[in-house]
Tab-separated table of C-alpha atoms in Angstrom:
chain	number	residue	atom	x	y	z
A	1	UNK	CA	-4.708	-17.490	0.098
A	2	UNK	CA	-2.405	-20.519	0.210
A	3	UNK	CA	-2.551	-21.159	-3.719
A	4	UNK	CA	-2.587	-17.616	-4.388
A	5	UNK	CA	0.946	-16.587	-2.198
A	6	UNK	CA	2.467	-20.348	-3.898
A	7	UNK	CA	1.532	-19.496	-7.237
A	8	UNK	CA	2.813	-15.518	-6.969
A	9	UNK	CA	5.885	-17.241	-5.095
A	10	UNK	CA	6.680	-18.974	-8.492
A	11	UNK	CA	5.934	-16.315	-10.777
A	12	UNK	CA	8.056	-13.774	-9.040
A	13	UNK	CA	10.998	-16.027	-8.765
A	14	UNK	CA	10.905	-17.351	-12.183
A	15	UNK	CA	10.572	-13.440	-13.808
A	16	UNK	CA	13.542	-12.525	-11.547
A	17	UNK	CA	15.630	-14.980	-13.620
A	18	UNK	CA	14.320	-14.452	-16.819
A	19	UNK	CA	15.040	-10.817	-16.982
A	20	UNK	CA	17.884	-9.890	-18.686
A	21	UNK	CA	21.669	-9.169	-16.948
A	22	UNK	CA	23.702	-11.305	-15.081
A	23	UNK	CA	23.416	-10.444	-11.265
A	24	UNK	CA	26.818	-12.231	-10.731
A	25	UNK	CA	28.986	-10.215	-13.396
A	26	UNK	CA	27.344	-7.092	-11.880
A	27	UNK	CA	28.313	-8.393	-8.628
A	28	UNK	CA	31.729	-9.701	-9.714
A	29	UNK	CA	32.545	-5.709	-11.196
A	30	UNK	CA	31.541	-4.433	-7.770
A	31	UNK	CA	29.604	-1.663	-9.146
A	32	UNK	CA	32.482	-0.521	-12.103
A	33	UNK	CA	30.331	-0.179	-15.135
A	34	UNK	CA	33.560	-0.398	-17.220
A	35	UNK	CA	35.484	-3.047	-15.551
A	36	UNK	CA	35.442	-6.552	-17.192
A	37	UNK	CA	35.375	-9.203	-14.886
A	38	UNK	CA	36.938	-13.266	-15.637
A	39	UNK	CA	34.618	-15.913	-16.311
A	40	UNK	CA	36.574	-17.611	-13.191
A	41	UNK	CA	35.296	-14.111	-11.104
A	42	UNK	CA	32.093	-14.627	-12.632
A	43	UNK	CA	31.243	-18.151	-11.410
A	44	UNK	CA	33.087	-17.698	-7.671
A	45	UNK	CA	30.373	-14.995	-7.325
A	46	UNK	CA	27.401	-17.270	-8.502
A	47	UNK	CA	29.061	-20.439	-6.269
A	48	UNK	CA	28.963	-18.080	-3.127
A	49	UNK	CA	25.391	-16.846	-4.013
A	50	UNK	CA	24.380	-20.716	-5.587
A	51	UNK	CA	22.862	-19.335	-8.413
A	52	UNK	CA	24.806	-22.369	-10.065
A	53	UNK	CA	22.745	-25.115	-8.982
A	54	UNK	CA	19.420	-25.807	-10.992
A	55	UNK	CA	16.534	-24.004	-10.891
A	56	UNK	CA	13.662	-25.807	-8.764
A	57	UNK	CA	16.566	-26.615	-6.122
A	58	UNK	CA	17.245	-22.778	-5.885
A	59	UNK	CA	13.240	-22.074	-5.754
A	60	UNK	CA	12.737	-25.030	-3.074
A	61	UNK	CA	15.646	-23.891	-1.073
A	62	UNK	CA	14.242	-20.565	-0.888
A	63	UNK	CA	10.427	-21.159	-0.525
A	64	UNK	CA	11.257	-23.531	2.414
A	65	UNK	CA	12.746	-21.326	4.268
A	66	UNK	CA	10.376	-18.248	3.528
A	67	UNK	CA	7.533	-20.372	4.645
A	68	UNK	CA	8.789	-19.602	8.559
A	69	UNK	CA	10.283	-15.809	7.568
A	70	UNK	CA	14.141	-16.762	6.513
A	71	UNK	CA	14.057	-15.176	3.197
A	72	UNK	CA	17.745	-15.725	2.839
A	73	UNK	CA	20.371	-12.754	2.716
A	74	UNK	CA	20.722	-9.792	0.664
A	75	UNK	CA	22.769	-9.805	-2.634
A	76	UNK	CA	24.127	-6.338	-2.222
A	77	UNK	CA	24.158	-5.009	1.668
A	78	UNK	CA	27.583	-5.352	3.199
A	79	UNK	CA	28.432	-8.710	5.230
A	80	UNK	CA	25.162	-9.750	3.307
A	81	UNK	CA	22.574	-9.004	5.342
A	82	UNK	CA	19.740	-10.962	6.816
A	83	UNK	CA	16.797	-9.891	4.219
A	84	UNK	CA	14.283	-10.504	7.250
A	85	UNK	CA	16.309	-7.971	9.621
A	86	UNK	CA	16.095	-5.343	6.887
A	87	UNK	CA	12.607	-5.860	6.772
A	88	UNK	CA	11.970	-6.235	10.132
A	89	UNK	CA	13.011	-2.054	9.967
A	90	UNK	CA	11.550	-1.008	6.814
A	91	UNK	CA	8.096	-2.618	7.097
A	92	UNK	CA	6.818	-0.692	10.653
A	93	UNK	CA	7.945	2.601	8.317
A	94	UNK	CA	5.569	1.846	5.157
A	95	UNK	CA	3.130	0.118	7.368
A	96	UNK	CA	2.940	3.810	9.585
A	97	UNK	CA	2.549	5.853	6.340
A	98	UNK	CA	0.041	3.274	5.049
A	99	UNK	CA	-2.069	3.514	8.021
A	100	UNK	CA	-2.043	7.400	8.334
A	101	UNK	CA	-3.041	7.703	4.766
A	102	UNK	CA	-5.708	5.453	5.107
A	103	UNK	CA	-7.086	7.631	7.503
A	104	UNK	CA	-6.840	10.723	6.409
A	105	UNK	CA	-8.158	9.315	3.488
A	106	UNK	CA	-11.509	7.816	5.469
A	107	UNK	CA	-11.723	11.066	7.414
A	108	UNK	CA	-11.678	13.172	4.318
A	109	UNK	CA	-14.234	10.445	2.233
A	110	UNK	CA	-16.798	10.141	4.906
A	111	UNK	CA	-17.658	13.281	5.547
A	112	UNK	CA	-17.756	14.398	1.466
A	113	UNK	CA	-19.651	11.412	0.488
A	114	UNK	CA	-22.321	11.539	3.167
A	115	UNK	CA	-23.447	15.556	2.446
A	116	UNK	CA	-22.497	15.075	-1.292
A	117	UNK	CA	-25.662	11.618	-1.140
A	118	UNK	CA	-28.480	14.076	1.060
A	119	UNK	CA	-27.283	17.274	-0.853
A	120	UNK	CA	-27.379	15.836	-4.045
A	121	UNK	CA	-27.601	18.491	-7.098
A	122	UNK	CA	-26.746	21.032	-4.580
A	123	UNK	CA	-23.842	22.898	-4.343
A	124	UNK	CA	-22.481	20.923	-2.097
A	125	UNK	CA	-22.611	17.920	-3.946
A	126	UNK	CA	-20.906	19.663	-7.273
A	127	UNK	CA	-17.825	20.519	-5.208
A	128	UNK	CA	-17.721	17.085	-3.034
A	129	UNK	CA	-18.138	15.242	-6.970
A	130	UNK	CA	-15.525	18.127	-8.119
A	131	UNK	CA	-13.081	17.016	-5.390
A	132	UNK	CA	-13.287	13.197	-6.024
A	133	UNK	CA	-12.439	13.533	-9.726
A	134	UNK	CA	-9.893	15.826	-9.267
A	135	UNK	CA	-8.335	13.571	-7.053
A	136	UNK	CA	-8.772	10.782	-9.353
A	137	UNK	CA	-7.250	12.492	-11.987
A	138	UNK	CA	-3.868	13.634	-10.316
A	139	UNK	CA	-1.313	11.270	-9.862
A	140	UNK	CA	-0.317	10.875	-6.840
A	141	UNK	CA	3.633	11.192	-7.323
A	142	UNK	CA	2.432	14.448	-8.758
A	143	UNK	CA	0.335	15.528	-5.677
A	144	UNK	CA	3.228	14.774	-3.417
A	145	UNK	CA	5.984	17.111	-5.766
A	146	UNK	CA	3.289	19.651	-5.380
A	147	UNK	CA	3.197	19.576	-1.848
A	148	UNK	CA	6.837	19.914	-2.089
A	149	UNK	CA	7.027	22.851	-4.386
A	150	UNK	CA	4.062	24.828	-2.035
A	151	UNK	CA	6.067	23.980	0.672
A	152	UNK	CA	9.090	25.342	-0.379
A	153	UNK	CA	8.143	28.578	-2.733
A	154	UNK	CA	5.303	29.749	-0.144
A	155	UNK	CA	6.652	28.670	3.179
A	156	UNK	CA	10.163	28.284	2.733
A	157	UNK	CA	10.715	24.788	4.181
A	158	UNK	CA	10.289	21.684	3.709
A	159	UNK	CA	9.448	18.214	5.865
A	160	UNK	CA	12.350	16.646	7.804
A	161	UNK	CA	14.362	14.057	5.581
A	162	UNK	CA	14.681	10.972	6.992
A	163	UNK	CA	12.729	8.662	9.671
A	164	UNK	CA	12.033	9.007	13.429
A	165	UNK	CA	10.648	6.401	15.415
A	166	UNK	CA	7.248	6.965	16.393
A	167	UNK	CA	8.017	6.418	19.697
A	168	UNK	CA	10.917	7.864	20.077
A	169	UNK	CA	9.931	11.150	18.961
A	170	UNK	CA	6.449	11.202	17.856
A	171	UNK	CA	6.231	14.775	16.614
A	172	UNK	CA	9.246	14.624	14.424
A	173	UNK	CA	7.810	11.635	13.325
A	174	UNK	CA	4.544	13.110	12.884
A	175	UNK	CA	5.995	16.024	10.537
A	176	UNK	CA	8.289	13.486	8.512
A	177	UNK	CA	5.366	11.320	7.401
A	178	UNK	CA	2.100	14.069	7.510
A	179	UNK	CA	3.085	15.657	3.785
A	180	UNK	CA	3.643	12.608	2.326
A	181	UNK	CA	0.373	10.754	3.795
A	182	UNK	CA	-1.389	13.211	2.484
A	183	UNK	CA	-1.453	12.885	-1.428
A	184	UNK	CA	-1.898	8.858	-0.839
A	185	UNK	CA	-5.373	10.007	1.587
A	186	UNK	CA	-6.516	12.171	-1.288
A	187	UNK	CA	-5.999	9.542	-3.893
A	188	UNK	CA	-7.665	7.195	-1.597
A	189	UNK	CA	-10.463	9.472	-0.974
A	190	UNK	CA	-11.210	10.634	-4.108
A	191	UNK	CA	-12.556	6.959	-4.990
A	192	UNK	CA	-14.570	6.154	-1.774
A	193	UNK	CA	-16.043	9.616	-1.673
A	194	UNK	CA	-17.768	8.494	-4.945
A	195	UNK	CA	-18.411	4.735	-3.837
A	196	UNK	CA	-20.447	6.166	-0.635
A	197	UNK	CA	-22.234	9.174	-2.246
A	198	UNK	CA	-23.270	6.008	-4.678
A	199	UNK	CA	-24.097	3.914	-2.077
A	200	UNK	CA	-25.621	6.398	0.279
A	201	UNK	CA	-28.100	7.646	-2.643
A	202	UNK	CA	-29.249	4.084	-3.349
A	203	UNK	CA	-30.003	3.176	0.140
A	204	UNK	CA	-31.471	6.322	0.856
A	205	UNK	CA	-33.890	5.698	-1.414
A	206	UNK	CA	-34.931	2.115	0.116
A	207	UNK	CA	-38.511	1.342	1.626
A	208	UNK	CA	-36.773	0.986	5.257
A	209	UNK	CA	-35.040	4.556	5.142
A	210	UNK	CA	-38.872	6.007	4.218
A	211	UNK	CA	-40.243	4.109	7.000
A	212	UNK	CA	-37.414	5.347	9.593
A	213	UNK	CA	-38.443	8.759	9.226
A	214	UNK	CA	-42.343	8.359	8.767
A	215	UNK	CA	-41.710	7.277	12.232
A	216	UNK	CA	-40.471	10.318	13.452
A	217	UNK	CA	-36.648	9.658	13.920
A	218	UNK	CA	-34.081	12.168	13.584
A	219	UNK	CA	-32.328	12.755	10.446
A	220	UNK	CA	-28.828	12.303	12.678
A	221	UNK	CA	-29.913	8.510	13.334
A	222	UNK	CA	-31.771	7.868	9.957
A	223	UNK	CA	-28.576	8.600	8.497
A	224	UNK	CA	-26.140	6.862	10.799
A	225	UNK	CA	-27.924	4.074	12.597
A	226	UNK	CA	-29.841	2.744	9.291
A	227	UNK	CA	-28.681	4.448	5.844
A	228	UNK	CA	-24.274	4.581	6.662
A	229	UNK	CA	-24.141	0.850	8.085
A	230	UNK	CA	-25.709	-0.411	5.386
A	231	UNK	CA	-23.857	1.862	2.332
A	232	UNK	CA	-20.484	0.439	3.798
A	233	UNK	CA	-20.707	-2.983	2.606
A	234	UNK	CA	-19.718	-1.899	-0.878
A	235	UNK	CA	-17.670	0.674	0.235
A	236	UNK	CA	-15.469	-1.776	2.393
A	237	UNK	CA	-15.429	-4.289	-0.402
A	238	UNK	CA	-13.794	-1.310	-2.676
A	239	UNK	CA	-11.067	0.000	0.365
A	240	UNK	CA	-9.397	-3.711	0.226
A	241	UNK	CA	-8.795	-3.210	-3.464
A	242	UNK	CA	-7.083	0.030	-2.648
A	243	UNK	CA	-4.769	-2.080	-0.772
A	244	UNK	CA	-3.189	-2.329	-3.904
A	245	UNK	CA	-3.405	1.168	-5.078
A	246	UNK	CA	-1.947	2.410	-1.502
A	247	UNK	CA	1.669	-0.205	-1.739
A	248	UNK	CA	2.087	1.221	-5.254
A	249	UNK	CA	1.456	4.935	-4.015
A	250	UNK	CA	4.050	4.317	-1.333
A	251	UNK	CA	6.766	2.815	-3.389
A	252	UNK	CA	7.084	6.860	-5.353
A	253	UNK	CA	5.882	8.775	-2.543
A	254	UNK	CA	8.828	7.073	-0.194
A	255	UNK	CA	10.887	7.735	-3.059
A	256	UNK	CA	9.745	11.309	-3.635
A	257	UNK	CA	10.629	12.222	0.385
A	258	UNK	CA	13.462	10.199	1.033
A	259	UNK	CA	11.344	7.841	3.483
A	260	UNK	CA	13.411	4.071	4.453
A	261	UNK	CA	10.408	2.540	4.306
A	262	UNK	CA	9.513	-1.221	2.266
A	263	UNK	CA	8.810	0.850	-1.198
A	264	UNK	CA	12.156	2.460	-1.722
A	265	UNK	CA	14.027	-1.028	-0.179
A	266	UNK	CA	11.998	-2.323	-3.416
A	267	UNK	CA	13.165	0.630	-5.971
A	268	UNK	CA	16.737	-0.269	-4.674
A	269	UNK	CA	16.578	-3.722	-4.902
A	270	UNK	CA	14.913	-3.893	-8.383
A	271	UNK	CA	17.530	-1.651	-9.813
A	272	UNK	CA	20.562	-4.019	-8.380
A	273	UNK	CA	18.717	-6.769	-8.671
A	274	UNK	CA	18.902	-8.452	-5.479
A	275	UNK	CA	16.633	-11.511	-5.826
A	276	UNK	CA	15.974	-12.157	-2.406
A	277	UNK	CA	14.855	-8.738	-1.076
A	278	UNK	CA	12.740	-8.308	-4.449
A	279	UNK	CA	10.949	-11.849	-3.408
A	280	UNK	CA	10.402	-11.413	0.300
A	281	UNK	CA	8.558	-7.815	-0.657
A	282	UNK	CA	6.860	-9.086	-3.568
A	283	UNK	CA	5.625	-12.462	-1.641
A	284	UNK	CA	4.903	-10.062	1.671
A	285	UNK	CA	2.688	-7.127	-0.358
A	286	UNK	CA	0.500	-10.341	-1.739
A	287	UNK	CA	0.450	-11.740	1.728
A	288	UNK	CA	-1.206	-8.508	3.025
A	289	UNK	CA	-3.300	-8.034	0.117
A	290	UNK	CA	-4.910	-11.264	0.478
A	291	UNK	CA	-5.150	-10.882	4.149
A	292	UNK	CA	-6.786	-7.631	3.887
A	293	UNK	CA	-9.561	-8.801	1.448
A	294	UNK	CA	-10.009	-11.662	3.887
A	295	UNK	CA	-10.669	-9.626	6.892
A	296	UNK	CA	-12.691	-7.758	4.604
A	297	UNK	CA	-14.861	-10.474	3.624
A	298	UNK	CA	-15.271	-11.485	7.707
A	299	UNK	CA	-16.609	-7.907	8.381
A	300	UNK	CA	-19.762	-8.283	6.065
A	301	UNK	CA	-20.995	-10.038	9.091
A	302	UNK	CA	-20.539	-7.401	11.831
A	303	UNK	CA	-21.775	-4.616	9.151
A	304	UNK	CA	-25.067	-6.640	8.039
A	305	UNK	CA	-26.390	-9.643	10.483
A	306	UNK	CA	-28.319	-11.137	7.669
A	307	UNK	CA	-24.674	-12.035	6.029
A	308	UNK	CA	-23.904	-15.711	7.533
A	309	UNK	CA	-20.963	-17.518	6.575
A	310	UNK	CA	-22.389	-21.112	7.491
């Protein structure tokens, strides 16, 4: 993880000056589009920022610091604001609607790829394998402006704009963050529904599963107890590569319902391209990416006890 988050550190901060604009003429015009500021303007703004010193100073300034969570201040917020207080507020928001997708997305997978494996060619299974690619083919920035037009044209309303703390008012928060978990739990399940009906129909047809029901066991446990447990390695394996899938899918959907989470902070950053809030979410989505397929990896061990790490 350590090379990985150095060497992502480096890229990200090197593209961020390689793009094209000037961040301190955009700065310097405070936002005019038509105003033309001095060359003196110009370098006051990248002295106070010091954008004017050389490069590796500017990227060992910064990763020093972000190595114990001071990721510097914003370009852009007023009074230039602490980039680790802003996400110290936006993170618990994405992190919520992460979480509840994920499990609507598990509750709705489970279920479909289990009866879609010990149904197979059955009815059953042609809607469960219907529902996966359908939800593998629909974007899921178009799932969630569906959602909104149902919403709208049959019921006449629409979710609450906005954020309220979970614990502060838990069902406001609740209706806020429901709608748009669930396009990112179909997308989600779409592609483990198929991983488990895959898994569940190769282990099902294993010497061990035969054996577990010559002996007289219930289909209930044959299922759970020996055939499930043992599906899930692959299907775990997959669910930390979603990781990936489920920050992108956050960045629109948070867009698409007004949520202050850590994806739109990133849409607004990119687009005034404020360096240091770009790099703390860029460095912070790797972070938890890599940590995810970690824990991931450690888990093999509690789902299959012949998996030993010595």
């Amino acid at each position: 993880m350590i090379p990985l988050l150095f060497g992502v550190s480096i890229v990200i901060f090197l593209v961020m000056r390689i793009l094209p604009g000037d961040v301190a003429a955009s700065i310097a015009s405070r936002g005019d589009e038509t105003a033309t500021p001095t060359e003196q303007e110009i370098e006051a703004v990248r002295v106070a920022l010091k954008l004017d010193r050389p490069v590796y100073e500017q990227y060992w300034d910064w990763i020093s610091h972000a190595v114990i969570l001071d990721f510097g201040k914003s370009f852009r917020t007023t009074g230039r604001e602490s980039v680790a207080a802003d996400l110290k507020r936006k993170i618990p928001v994405s992190v919520e609607l992460g979480v509840m997708a994920m499990l609507i997305g598990w509750m709705i997978a489970l279920p479909v790829g289990i009866i879609s494996a010990i149904r197979q060619d059955t009815w059953m299974d042609y809607v469960g394998r219907s529902f996966a690619t359908s939800g593998l083919a629909m974007p899921t920035f178009w799932a969630a402006a569906l959602i909104i037009l149902f919403l709208s044209r049959v019921f006449e309303w629409l979710p609450p704009l906005g954020y309220k703390d979970l614990w502060e008012d838990p069902e406001a928060n609740l209706k806020q963050l429901i709608f748009p978990a669930l396009p990112l739990g179909w997308t989600l399940s779409s592609t483990l529904a198929r991983m488990i009906r895959s898994a569940m129909l190769e282990v099902l047809r294993e010497d061990y599963i035969t054996t577990a029901r010559a002996k007289g066991l219930r289909e209930f446990v044959v299922i759970n107890r020996h055939a499930l447990k043992n599906a899930l390695i692959p299907v775990i394996t997959l669910a930390g590569f979603q990781i990936g899938l489920l920050i992108g899918g956050t960045v629109l959907v948070e867009q698409i319902f007004t949520i202050p989470g850590m994806g739109r902070l990133l849409v607004t950053a990119l687009a005034d391209r404020d360096f240091p809030v770009i790099q703390a979410i860029v460095l912070i989505i790797t972070f938890a990416f890599a940590g995810m397929n970690l824990i991931i990896d450690l888990m093999y061990g509690l789902l299959d006890p012949r998996i030993r790490y010595a």
